[in-house]
PDB file of C-alpha atoms (C1' of nucleotides) in Angstrom:
ATOM      1  CA  MET A   1     111.055  24.860 122.091  1.00 71.00           C
ATOM      2  CA  PRO A   2     112.112  28.268 120.972  1.00 86.00           C
ATOM      3  CA  GLU A   3     115.816  28.987 120.870  1.00 91.00           C
ATOM      4  CA  LEU A   4     117.502  32.041 119.390  1.00 92.00           C
ATOM      5  CA  PRO A   5     116.438  31.394 115.752  1.00 91.00           C
ATOM      6  CA  GLU A   6     112.825  30.784 116.694  1.00 90.00           C
ATOM      7  CA  VAL A   7     112.659  33.871 118.913  1.00 91.00           C
ATOM      8  CA  GLU A   8     114.253  35.911 116.122  1.00 92.00           C
ATOM      9  CA  THR A   9     111.629  34.564 113.723  1.00 89.00           C
ATOM     10  CA  VAL A  10     108.876  35.554 116.150  1.00 90.00           C
ATOM     11  CA  ARG A  11     110.460  39.009 116.502  1.00 92.00           C
ATOM     12  CA  ARG A  12     110.577  39.567 112.751  1.00 90.00           C
ATOM     13  CA  THR A  13     107.117  38.147 112.247  1.00 88.00           C
ATOM     14  CA  LEU A  14     105.533  40.322 114.925  1.00 91.00           C
ATOM     15  CA  ALA A  15     107.338  43.422 113.678  1.00 92.00           C
ATOM     16  CA  TYR A  16     105.996  42.747 110.190  1.00 88.00           C
ATOM     17  CA  GLN A  17     102.537  41.649 111.222  1.00 88.00           C
ATOM     18  CA  LEU A  18     101.784  43.993 114.118  1.00 93.00           C
ATOM     19  CA  GLY A  19     103.732  47.144 113.308  1.00 95.00           C
ATOM     20  CA  HIS A  20     103.350  49.866 115.895  1.00 98.00           C
ATOM     21  CA  PRO A  21      99.931  49.609 117.480  1.00 98.00           C
ATOM     22  CA  GLN A  22      98.743  51.287 120.663  1.00 98.00           C
ATOM     23  CA  ILE A  23      97.631  49.135 123.588  1.00 98.00           C
ATOM     24  CA  ALA A  24      94.006  49.634 124.580  1.00 98.00           C
ATOM     25  CA  ASP A  25      93.625  46.921 127.177  1.00 98.00           C
ATOM     26  CA  VAL A  26      95.367  43.919 128.705  1.00 98.00           C
ATOM     27  CA  ALA A  27      93.843  40.733 130.100  1.00 97.00           C
ATOM     28  CA  VAL A  28      96.107  38.658 132.329  1.00 97.00           C
ATOM     29  CA  ARG A  29      94.344  35.323 132.486  1.00 96.00           C
ATOM     30  CA  TRP A  30      97.071  33.458 134.447  1.00 95.00           C
ATOM     31  CA  PRO A  31      98.669  35.939 136.861  1.00 95.00           C
ATOM     32  CA  ARG A  32     101.835  33.912 137.469  1.00 94.00           C
ATOM     33  CA  ILE A  33     102.818  34.477 133.837  1.00 95.00           C
ATOM     34  CA  VAL A  34     103.800  38.002 134.950  1.00 96.00           C
ATOM     35  CA  ALA A  35     106.966  38.065 137.040  1.00 95.00           C
ATOM     36  CA  ASP A  36     107.738  40.343 139.967  1.00 93.00           C
ATOM     37  CA  ILE A  37     104.757  42.714 139.749  1.00 94.00           C
ATOM     38  CA  SER A  38     101.008  42.268 140.118  1.00 94.00           C
ATOM     39  CA  ALA A  39      98.780  41.716 137.125  1.00 95.00           C
ATOM     40  CA  THR A  40      96.982  44.926 138.084  1.00 96.00           C
ATOM     41  CA  ASP A  41     100.135  47.055 138.003  1.00 96.00           C
ATOM     42  CA  PHE A  42     101.267  45.290 134.833  1.00 97.00           C
ATOM     43  CA  THR A  43      98.009  46.042 133.062  1.00 97.00           C
ATOM     44  CA  ALA A  44      97.831  49.645 134.248  1.00 97.00           C
ATOM     45  CA  ALA A  45     101.343  50.353 132.988  1.00 97.00           C
ATOM     46  CA  LEU A  46     100.727  48.895 129.543  1.00 98.00           C
ATOM     47  CA  ILE A  47      97.482  50.659 128.717  1.00 98.00           C
ATOM     48  CA  ASN A  48      97.958  53.527 126.241  1.00 98.00           C
ATOM     49  CA  GLN A  49     101.543  52.493 125.434  1.00 98.00           C
ATOM     50  CA  THR A  50     102.556  52.149 121.790  1.00 98.00           C
ATOM     51  CA  ILE A  51     104.935  49.444 120.556  1.00 98.00           C
ATOM     52  CA  ARG A  52     107.931  51.307 119.120  1.00 98.00           C
ATOM     53  CA  GLU A  53     110.476  48.551 118.451  1.00 97.00           C
ATOM     54  CA  TYR A  54     110.946  44.789 118.590  1.00 96.00           C
ATOM     55  CA  LYS A  55     114.304  43.599 119.909  1.00 97.00           C
ATOM     56  CA  ARG A  56     115.880  40.361 121.036  1.00 96.00           C
ATOM     57  CA  ILE A  57     118.705  39.364 123.371  1.00 96.00           C
ATOM     58  CA  GLY A  58     119.421  35.639 123.464  1.00 95.00           C
ATOM     59  CA  LYS A  59     116.045  33.951 123.861  1.00 95.00           C
ATOM     60  CA  TYR A  60     114.408  37.073 125.300  1.00 95.00           C
ATOM     61  CA  LEU A  61     111.976  39.027 123.155  1.00 95.00           C
ATOM     62  CA  LEU A  62     111.758  42.754 123.938  1.00 96.00           C
ATOM     63  CA  PHE A  63     108.821  44.995 123.092  1.00 97.00           C
ATOM     64  CA  VAL A  64     110.074  48.571 123.362  1.00 97.00           C
ATOM     65  CA  LEU A  65     107.157  50.811 124.372  1.00 98.00           C
ATOM     66  CA  ASP A  66     106.923  54.567 125.021  1.00 98.00           C
ATOM     67  CA  ASP A  67     107.858  54.340 128.681  1.00 98.00           C
ATOM     68  CA  TYR A  68     108.577  50.662 129.288  1.00 97.00           C
ATOM     69  CA  ILE A  69     110.252  47.599 127.881  1.00 97.00           C
ATOM     70  CA  LEU A  70     108.057  44.520 127.955  1.00 97.00           C
ATOM     71  CA  VAL A  71     110.286  41.444 128.140  1.00 96.00           C
ATOM     72  CA  SER A  72     108.922  38.070 127.057  1.00 96.00           C
ATOM     73  CA  HIS A  73     110.516  34.668 127.440  1.00 95.00           C
ATOM     74  CA  LEU A  74     108.719  31.842 125.646  1.00 93.00           C
ATOM     75  CA  ARG A  75     110.554  29.114 127.570  1.00 92.00           C
ATOM     76  CA  MET A  76     109.354  25.770 126.246  1.00 88.00           C
ATOM     77  CA  GLU A  77     106.102  26.282 124.427  1.00 88.00           C
ATOM     78  CA  GLY A  78     105.155  29.955 124.329  1.00 91.00           C
ATOM     79  CA  LYS A  79     103.566  31.177 121.097  1.00 90.00           C
ATOM     80  CA  TYR A  80     101.959  34.362 119.851  1.00 92.00           C
ATOM     81  CA  TYR A  81      98.912  34.788 117.717  1.00 91.00           C
ATOM     82  CA  VAL A  82      97.649  38.031 116.176  1.00 91.00           C
ATOM     83  CA  GLN A  83      93.897  37.703 115.857  1.00 91.00           C
ATOM     84  CA  ARG A  84      90.602  39.533 115.829  1.00 92.00           C
ATOM     85  CA  PRO A  85      88.520  39.570 119.021  1.00 94.00           C
ATOM     86  CA  SER A  86      85.811  37.626 117.202  1.00 93.00           C
ATOM     87  CA  GLU A  87      88.157  34.702 116.578  1.00 91.00           C
ATOM     88  CA  PRO A  88      87.939  31.938 119.199  1.00 91.00           C
ATOM     89  CA  PHE A  89      90.914  31.144 121.433  1.00 91.00           C
ATOM     90  CA  ASP A  90      91.970  28.224 123.576  1.00 92.00           C
ATOM     91  CA  PRO A  91      90.855  29.339 127.058  1.00 92.00           C
ATOM     92  CA  LYS A  92      92.935  26.756 128.883  1.00 92.00           C
ATOM     93  CA  HIS A  93      96.271  27.779 127.369  1.00 93.00           C
ATOM     94  CA  THR A  94      95.849  31.465 126.496  1.00 95.00           C
ATOM     95  CA  HIS A  95      97.315  33.400 129.403  1.00 96.00           C
ATOM     96  CA  LEU A  96      97.694  36.971 128.183  1.00 97.00           C
ATOM     97  CA  ILE A  97      95.698  39.009 125.700  1.00 97.00           C
ATOM     98  CA  ILE A  98      96.816  42.486 124.652  1.00 97.00           C
ATOM     99  CA  SER A  99      94.127  44.446 122.819  1.00 98.00           C
ATOM    100  CA  PHE A 100      95.107  47.281 120.486  1.00 98.00           C
ATOM    101  CA  THR A 101      93.213  50.417 119.546  1.00 98.00           C
ATOM    102  CA  ASP A 102      93.126  49.218 115.924  1.00 97.00           C
ATOM    103  CA  GLY A 103      90.904  46.317 116.959  1.00 96.00           C
ATOM    104  CA  ARG A 104      93.444  43.524 116.818  1.00 95.00           C
ATOM    105  CA  GLU A 105      94.644  41.339 119.679  1.00 95.00           C
ATOM    106  CA  LEU A 106      98.022  39.805 120.509  1.00 95.00           C
ATOM    107  CA  ARG A 107      97.401  36.524 122.293  1.00 94.00           C
ATOM    108  CA  TYR A 108     100.041  34.619 124.253  1.00 94.00           C
ATOM    109  CA  HIS A 109      99.546  30.845 124.283  1.00 92.00           C
ATOM    110  CA  ASP A 110     101.617  28.531 126.471  1.00 92.00           C
ATOM    111  CA  THR A 111     100.600  24.940 127.171  1.00 91.00           C
ATOM    112  CA  ARG A 112     102.859  24.491 130.151  1.00 92.00           C
ATOM    113  CA  LYS A 113     102.781  27.998 131.577  1.00 94.00           C
ATOM    114  CA  PHE A 114     106.587  28.159 131.734  1.00 93.00           C
ATOM    115  CA  GLY A 115     106.891  31.438 129.843  1.00 94.00           C
ATOM    116  CA  ARG A 116     107.293  34.727 131.711  1.00 96.00           C
ATOM    117  CA  PHE A 117     106.718  38.441 131.161  1.00 97.00           C
ATOM    118  CA  TYR A 118     108.780  41.162 132.806  1.00 96.00           C
ATOM    119  CA  LEU A 119     108.200  44.911 132.700  1.00 96.00           C
ATOM    120  CA  TYR A 120     110.954  47.500 133.111  1.00 96.00           C
ATOM    121  CA  GLU A 121     111.276  51.252 132.753  1.00 96.00           C
ATOM    122  CA  ARG A 122     112.436  52.085 129.235  1.00 96.00           C
ATOM    123  CA  GLN A 123     115.284  54.327 130.375  1.00 94.00           C
ATOM    124  CA  ALA A 124     116.715  51.707 132.734  1.00 92.00           C
ATOM    125  CA  ASP A 125     119.662  49.626 131.539  1.00 92.00           C
ATOM    126  CA  ILE A 126     117.869  46.482 130.479  1.00 91.00           C
ATOM    127  CA  ARG A 127     120.967  44.364 131.032  1.00 89.00           C
ATOM    128  CA  CYS A 128     120.929  45.267 134.724  1.00 89.00           C
ATOM    129  CA  GLN A 129     117.329  44.169 135.249  1.00 91.00           C
ATOM    130  CA  LYS A 130     116.515  40.906 136.916  1.00 90.00           C
ATOM    131  CA  ALA A 131     115.438  39.015 133.809  1.00 92.00           C
ATOM    132  CA  LEU A 132     118.632  39.741 131.899  1.00 93.00           C
ATOM    133  CA  ALA A 133     121.155  40.273 134.680  1.00 91.00           C
ATOM    134  CA  HIS A 134     122.605  36.777 134.249  1.00 90.00           C
ATOM    135  CA  CYS A 135     122.380  36.761 130.479  1.00 93.00           C
ATOM    136  CA  GLY A 136     125.697  36.862 128.643  1.00 93.00           C
ATOM    137  CA  TYR A 137     126.385  38.308 125.202  1.00 95.00           C
ATOM    138  CA  ASP A 138     123.991  37.243 122.482  1.00 96.00           C
ATOM    139  CA  VAL A 139     125.601  34.696 120.128  1.00 96.00           C
ATOM    140  CA  PHE A 140     125.641  37.383 117.411  1.00 97.00           C
ATOM    141  CA  ASP A 141     126.913  40.185 119.666  1.00 96.00           C
ATOM    142  CA  GLU A 142     130.036  41.595 118.038  1.00 96.00           C
ATOM    143  CA  ARG A 143     131.725  41.906 121.418  1.00 95.00           C
ATOM    144  CA  LEU A 144     131.797  38.113 121.602  1.00 95.00           C
ATOM    145  CA  ASN A 145     134.848  36.254 120.277  1.00 95.00           C
ATOM    146  CA  GLY A 146     136.937  33.162 120.961  1.00 95.00           C
ATOM    147  CA  LYS A 147     139.101  34.926 123.501  1.00 95.00           C
ATOM    148  CA  VAL A 148     136.072  36.066 125.517  1.00 94.00           C
ATOM    149  CA  LEU A 149     134.707  32.524 125.484  1.00 95.00           C
ATOM    150  CA  TYR A 150     138.053  31.063 126.448  1.00 94.00           C
ATOM    151  CA  ASP A 151     138.451  33.429 129.382  1.00 93.00           C
ATOM    152  CA  ARG A 152     135.036  32.473 130.686  1.00 93.00           C
ATOM    153  CA  LEU A 153     135.289  28.739 130.073  1.00 94.00           C
ATOM    154  CA  HIS A 154     138.785  27.341 130.350  1.00 92.00           C
ATOM    155  CA  SER A 155     138.823  27.068 134.139  1.00 91.00           C
ATOM    156  CA  ARG A 156     135.343  25.654 134.535  1.00 92.00           C
ATOM    157  CA  ARG A 157     134.647  22.007 135.267  1.00 90.00           C
ATOM    158  CA  ILE A 158     131.644  21.538 133.017  1.00 93.00           C
ATOM    159  CA  THR A 159     131.114  19.715 129.749  1.00 94.00           C
ATOM    160  CA  LEU A 160     130.945  21.233 126.266  1.00 95.00           C
ATOM    161  CA  LYS A 161     127.185  20.738 126.190  1.00 95.00           C
ATOM    162  CA  GLN A 162     126.696  22.415 129.556  1.00 95.00           C
ATOM    163  CA  ALA A 163     128.806  25.345 128.402  1.00 96.00           C
ATOM    164  CA  LEU A 164     126.665  25.767 125.287  1.00 96.00           C
ATOM    165  CA  LEU A 165     123.491  25.734 127.386  1.00 95.00           C
ATOM    166  CA  ASP A 166     124.838  28.204 129.958  1.00 95.00           C
ATOM    167  CA  GLN A 167     123.145  31.473 128.995  1.00 95.00           C
ATOM    168  CA  SER A 168     125.602  33.509 131.050  1.00 94.00           C
ATOM    169  CA  VAL A 169     128.433  32.399 128.748  1.00 94.00           C
ATOM    170  CA  MET A 170     126.689  33.198 125.480  1.00 95.00           C
ATOM    171  CA  ALA A 171     122.959  33.603 125.132  1.00 96.00           C
ATOM    172  CA  GLY A 172     120.560  31.941 122.725  1.00 95.00           C
ATOM    173  CA  ILE A 173     121.532  28.265 122.398  1.00 95.00           C
ATOM    174  CA  GLY A 174     119.153  25.572 123.668  1.00 93.00           C
ATOM    175  CA  ASN A 175     119.128  21.807 123.662  1.00 93.00           C
ATOM    176  CA  ILE A 176     118.552  21.326 119.929  1.00 92.00           C
ATOM    177  CA  TYR A 177     121.278  23.601 118.586  1.00 93.00           C
ATOM    178  CA  ALA A 178     123.677  22.578 121.356  1.00 95.00           C
ATOM    179  CA  ASP A 179     123.641  19.050 119.906  1.00 94.00           C
ATOM    180  CA  GLU A 180     124.072  20.373 116.376  1.00 94.00           C
ATOM    181  CA  ILE A 181     127.035  22.538 117.416  1.00 96.00           C
ATOM    182  CA  CYS A 182     128.707  19.620 119.213  1.00 96.00           C
ATOM    183  CA  PHE A 183     128.326  17.573 116.020  1.00 96.00           C
ATOM    184  CA  ALA A 184     129.785  20.367 113.897  1.00 96.00           C
ATOM    185  CA  MET A 185     132.773  20.458 116.274  1.00 96.00           C
ATOM    186  CA  ARG A 186     133.072  16.652 115.959  1.00 96.00           C
ATOM    187  CA  LEU A 187     133.295  16.528 119.746  1.00 96.00           C
ATOM    188  CA  ASP A 188     131.452  14.374 122.249  1.00 95.00           C
ATOM    189  CA  PRO A 189     129.024  16.618 124.180  1.00 95.00           C
ATOM    190  CA  GLU A 190     130.639  15.378 127.401  1.00 94.00           C
ATOM    191  CA  THR A 191     134.060  16.681 126.429  1.00 94.00           C
ATOM    192  CA  PRO A 192     135.352  18.807 129.326  1.00 94.00           C
ATOM    193  CA  ILE A 193     135.118  22.422 128.215  1.00 95.00           C
ATOM    194  CA  ALA A 194     138.502  23.116 129.804  1.00 93.00           C
ATOM    195  CA  VAL A 195     140.326  21.072 127.130  1.00 94.00           C
ATOM    196  CA  LEU A 196     139.308  23.503 124.388  1.00 95.00           C
ATOM    197  CA  SER A 197     141.920  26.054 123.338  1.00 95.00           C
ATOM    198  CA  ALA A 198     141.148  29.666 122.484  1.00 95.00           C
ATOM    199  CA  ALA A 199     141.362  28.639 118.820  1.00 96.00           C
ATOM    200  CA  ASP A 200     138.833  25.845 119.494  1.00 96.00           C
ATOM    201  CA  ASP A 201     136.528  28.372 121.144  1.00 96.00           C
ATOM    202  CA  GLU A 202     136.826  30.574 118.070  1.00 96.00           C
ATOM    203  CA  ARG A 203     135.718  27.634 115.918  1.00 96.00           C
ATOM    204  CA  LEU A 204     132.931  26.890 118.404  1.00 97.00           C
ATOM    205  CA  LEU A 205     131.571  30.407 118.050  1.00 97.00           C
ATOM    206  CA  ALA A 206     131.869  30.293 114.261  1.00 97.00           C
ATOM    207  CA  HIS A 207     129.899  27.028 114.110  1.00 96.00           C
ATOM    208  CA  ALA A 208     127.287  28.389 116.519  1.00 96.00           C
ATOM    209  CA  ARG A 209     126.793  31.493 114.416  1.00 96.00           C
ATOM    210  CA  ARG A 210     126.710  29.570 111.131  1.00 96.00           C
ATOM    211  CA  ILE A 211     124.128  27.058 112.400  1.00 94.00           C
ATOM    212  CA  LEU A 212     121.893  29.622 114.102  1.00 93.00           C
ATOM    213  CA  GLN A 213     122.057  31.932 111.079  1.00 93.00           C
ATOM    214  CA  ALA A 214     121.030  29.077 108.784  1.00 91.00           C
ATOM    215  CA  ALA A 215     118.137  28.293 111.117  1.00 89.00           C
ATOM    216  CA  ILE A 216     117.007  31.923 111.128  1.00 89.00           C
ATOM    217  CA  GLU A 217     117.053  31.908 107.345  1.00 86.00           C
ATOM    218  CA  CYS A 218     114.857  28.812 107.465  1.00 82.00           C
ATOM    219  CA  GLY A 219     112.407  30.599 109.740  1.00 74.00           C
ATOM    220  CA  GLY A 220     113.327  28.618 112.824  1.00 61.00           C
ATOM    221  CA  THR A 221     113.199  24.896 113.423  1.00 57.00           C
ATOM    222  CA  THR A 222     110.124  23.033 114.513  1.00 49.00           C
ATOM    223  CA  ILE A 223     110.190  19.840 116.497  1.00 43.00           C
ATOM    224  CA  ARG A 224     106.756  19.715 117.960  1.00 39.00           C
ATOM    225  CA  SER A 225     105.596  22.887 119.593  1.00 40.00           C
ATOM    226  CA  TYR A 226     106.922  26.000 117.908  1.00 45.00           C
ATOM    227  CA  THR A 227     104.835  28.053 115.535  1.00 50.00           C
ATOM    228  CA  SER A 228     105.379  31.666 114.647  1.00 50.00           C
ATOM    229  CA  SER A 229     102.477  34.009 114.915  1.00 51.00           C
ATOM    230  CA  LEU A 230     102.008  33.804 111.155  1.00 52.00           C
ATOM    231  CA  GLY A 231     101.444  30.118 111.506  1.00 48.00           C
ATOM    232  CA  VAL A 232     104.752  29.133 109.927  1.00 43.00           C
ATOM    233  CA  ASP A 233     105.116  25.648 111.290  1.00 42.00           C
ATOM    234  CA  GLY A 234     107.668  23.200 109.990  1.00 39.00           C
ATOM    235  CA  ARG A 235     107.494  24.146 106.350  1.00 37.00           C
ATOM    236  CA  PHE A 236     110.919  25.720 106.319  1.00 46.00           C
ATOM    237  CA  GLN A 237     112.774  23.600 108.805  1.00 63.00           C
ATOM    238  CA  LEU A 238     116.505  23.546 109.069  1.00 73.00           C
ATOM    239  CA  LYS A 239     117.798  20.071 108.389  1.00 82.00           C
ATOM    240  CA  LEU A 240     119.039  18.788 111.728  1.00 89.00           C
ATOM    241  CA  GLN A 241     122.066  16.497 111.621  1.00 92.00           C
ATOM    242  CA  VAL A 242     121.772  14.623 114.915  1.00 92.00           C
ATOM    243  CA  HIS A 243     119.195  16.075 117.295  1.00 89.00           C
ATOM    244  CA  ALA A 244     116.169  13.766 117.761  1.00 87.00           C
ATOM    245  CA  LYS A 245     117.716  11.346 115.247  1.00 89.00           C
ATOM    246  CA  ALA A 246     118.360   8.345 117.508  1.00 90.00           C
ATOM    247  CA  ASP A 247     118.933   5.122 115.522  1.00 89.00           C
ATOM    248  CA  GLU A 248     119.167   7.024 112.242  1.00 90.00           C
ATOM    249  CA  PRO A 249     122.441   7.003 110.275  1.00 93.00           C
ATOM    250  CA  CYS A 250     124.963   9.762 110.873  1.00 94.00           C
ATOM    251  CA  PRO A 251     124.931  12.045 107.795  1.00 94.00           C
ATOM    252  CA  CYS A 252     128.731  11.936 107.818  1.00 95.00           C
ATOM    253  CA  CYS A 253     129.696   8.284 108.398  1.00 96.00           C
ATOM    254  CA  GLY A 254     126.465   6.284 108.537  1.00 95.00           C
ATOM    255  CA  THR A 255     126.959   5.073 112.100  1.00 94.00           C
ATOM    256  CA  LEU A 256     123.664   5.056 114.001  1.00 92.00           C
ATOM    257  CA  ILE A 257     123.060   8.187 116.080  1.00 92.00           C
ATOM    258  CA  ARG A 258     122.825   7.500 119.803  1.00 92.00           C
ATOM    259  CA  LYS A 259     121.000   9.198 122.598  1.00 91.00           C
ATOM    260  CA  LYS A 260     122.391   9.656 126.090  1.00 91.00           C
ATOM    261  CA  ARG A 261     121.788  11.940 129.036  1.00 90.00           C
ATOM    262  CA  VAL A 262     124.194  14.817 129.568  1.00 91.00           C
ATOM    263  CA  ALA A 263     123.540  17.018 132.571  1.00 87.00           C
ATOM    264  CA  THR A 264     119.920  15.769 132.676  1.00 88.00           C
ATOM    265  CA  ARG A 265     119.276  16.664 129.022  1.00 92.00           C
ATOM    266  CA  GLY A 266     118.492  14.238 126.251  1.00 91.00           C
ATOM    267  CA  THR A 267     121.560  14.421 124.008  1.00 93.00           C
ATOM    268  CA  TYR A 268     122.047  13.034 120.502  1.00 93.00           C
ATOM    269  CA  TYR A 269     125.457  12.349 118.984  1.00 94.00           C
ATOM    270  CA  CYS A 270     127.408  10.199 116.563  1.00 95.00           C
ATOM    271  CA  PRO A 271     129.614   7.839 118.592  1.00 94.00           C
ATOM    272  CA  LYS A 272     132.127   7.593 115.745  1.00 95.00           C
ATOM    273  CA  CYS A 273     132.436  11.196 114.548  1.00 96.00           C
ATOM    274  CA  GLN A 274     132.231  12.799 117.969  1.00 96.00           C
ATOM    275  CA  ARG A 275     135.124  11.716 120.132  1.00 91.00           C
ATOM    276  CA  LYS A 276     135.658  12.784 123.693  1.00 88.00           C
ATOM    277  CA  ARG A 277     138.852  14.743 123.867  1.00 86.00           C
ATOM    278  CA  ILE A 278     140.687  14.381 127.151  1.00 78.00           C
ATOM    279  CA  ARG A 279     143.452  16.921 126.789  1.00 70.00           C
TER     280      ARG A 279
ATOM    281  C1'  DC B   1     132.217  31.567 143.557  1.00 85.13           C
ATOM    282  C1'  DC B   2     131.128  27.017 141.618  1.00 85.13           C
ATOM    283  C1'  DT B   3     128.208  23.038 140.579  1.00 85.13           C
ATOM    284  C1'  DA B   4     124.181  19.949 141.219  1.00 85.13           C
ATOM    285  C1'  DT B   5     119.344  19.269 141.975  1.00 85.13           C
ATOM    286  C1'  DC B   6     114.628  20.400 142.274  1.00 85.13           C
ATOM    287  C1'  DA B   7     110.316  23.055 141.180  1.00 85.13           C
ATOM    288  C1'  DC B   8     107.516  24.885 137.880  1.00 85.13           C
ATOM    289  C1'  DC B   9     103.656  22.887 134.292  1.00 85.13           C
ATOM    290  C1'  DT B  10     101.034  19.919 130.983  1.00 85.13           C
ATOM    291  C1'  DG B  11     100.578  16.484 127.372  1.00 85.13           C
ATOM    292  C1'  DC B  12     101.818  12.325 125.728  1.00 85.13           C
ATOM    293  C1'  DA B  13     103.793   7.648 125.316  1.00 85.13           C
ATOM    294  C1'  DG B  14     104.456   3.209 127.270  1.00 85.13           C
ATOM    295  C1'  DG B  15     103.498  -0.500 130.589  1.00 85.13           C
ATOM    296  C1'  DC B  16     100.210  -3.495 132.639  1.00 85.13           C
TER     297       DC B  16
ATOM    298  C1'  DT C   1      89.713   0.941 128.704  1.00 85.13           C
ATOM    299  C1'  DG C   2      92.130   3.325 132.167  1.00 85.13           C
ATOM    300  C1'  DC C   3      95.379   4.273 135.564  1.00 85.13           C
ATOM    301  C1'  DC C   4     100.140   5.090 136.738  1.00 85.13           C
ATOM    302  C1'  DT C   5     104.878   6.446 135.742  1.00 85.13           C
ATOM    303  C1'  DG C   6     108.319   8.699 133.285  1.00 85.13           C
ATOM    304  C1'  DC C   7     109.796  12.036 130.093  1.00 85.13           C
ATOM    305  C1'  DA C   8     110.148  16.470 127.585  1.00 85.13           C
ATOM    306  C1'  DG C   9     113.260  20.915 128.883  1.00 85.13           C
ATOM    307  C1'  DG C  10     114.619  26.670 130.174  1.00 85.13           C
ATOM    308  C1'  DT C  11     115.282  29.013 134.020  1.00 85.13           C
ATOM    309  C1'  DG C  12     115.514  30.371 138.832  1.00 85.13           C
ATOM    310  C1'  DA C  13     115.738  29.127 143.579  1.00 85.13           C
ATOM    311  C1'  DT C  14     117.977  26.420 146.801  1.00 85.13           C
ATOM    312  C1'  DA C  15     121.354  23.268 148.700  1.00 85.13           C
ATOM    313  C1'  DG C  16     125.973  21.675 149.302  1.00 85.13           C
TER     314       DG C  16
END
DNA sequence: CCTATCACCTGCAGGC
DNA sequence: TGCCTGCAGGTGATAG
């Protein structure tokens, strides 16, 4: 389940592995993977374009082309593979194949077909396009600070965990790192976000950045489905403190980690270290 | 505007 | 063995 660190790892890996190839052909094998435009128009636009840059905003991966920006969201299980045409692929789960003039192929694999591709004109303001219109500042965006978070959060009636998962507040955190950030804050994930002060929000952002940065340096975290296109899979995992650790001892106090449901998401926490603050 | 719920998908685990 | 149910979860649409 790719979150910001995993998408960043994919971005760096593809930039290193693919470079700047020119697109020769595109095969859309599952048309619904392309949002808003037809597979035919999508394919026609991409042919002859060269990949100029690889960018990322939150969990969105951006391929900057000559005339377009190809936006990719991996959602739950999207993965990329760079392979030769002669190499076999999984026909059931490979939904997009981009062929390059140098003979290589970029293959998009997604077991559950949740991922999406969007295509926008390069000169358009990407942040105004449909895919990113409701996306807030990236966690590492320098415009983001505790005051900005406080202004956006203190009057809302949602929990800390919901706030962390709300991409319009700050973009890039998913279910795994949300639990890790709640643990770092020593707060119950169900703590009302409105009880946090601006200083608390500053600490929240600092923890988020520290944890995500550590995960990036580990090459992303793997639980069950993420692999980078180089095949890096679980060998350099960030040590998770609480997520998916039900019935294991808390690394801080030894109390057994519990699992509960917060806003429909499976949520792991230490019942002793993480108290629910009321005011 | 704000919040809650469902749909989208498939694989897998657990119950019987 | 095999069928059925529930669960996993990011996002967008829809409902209230």
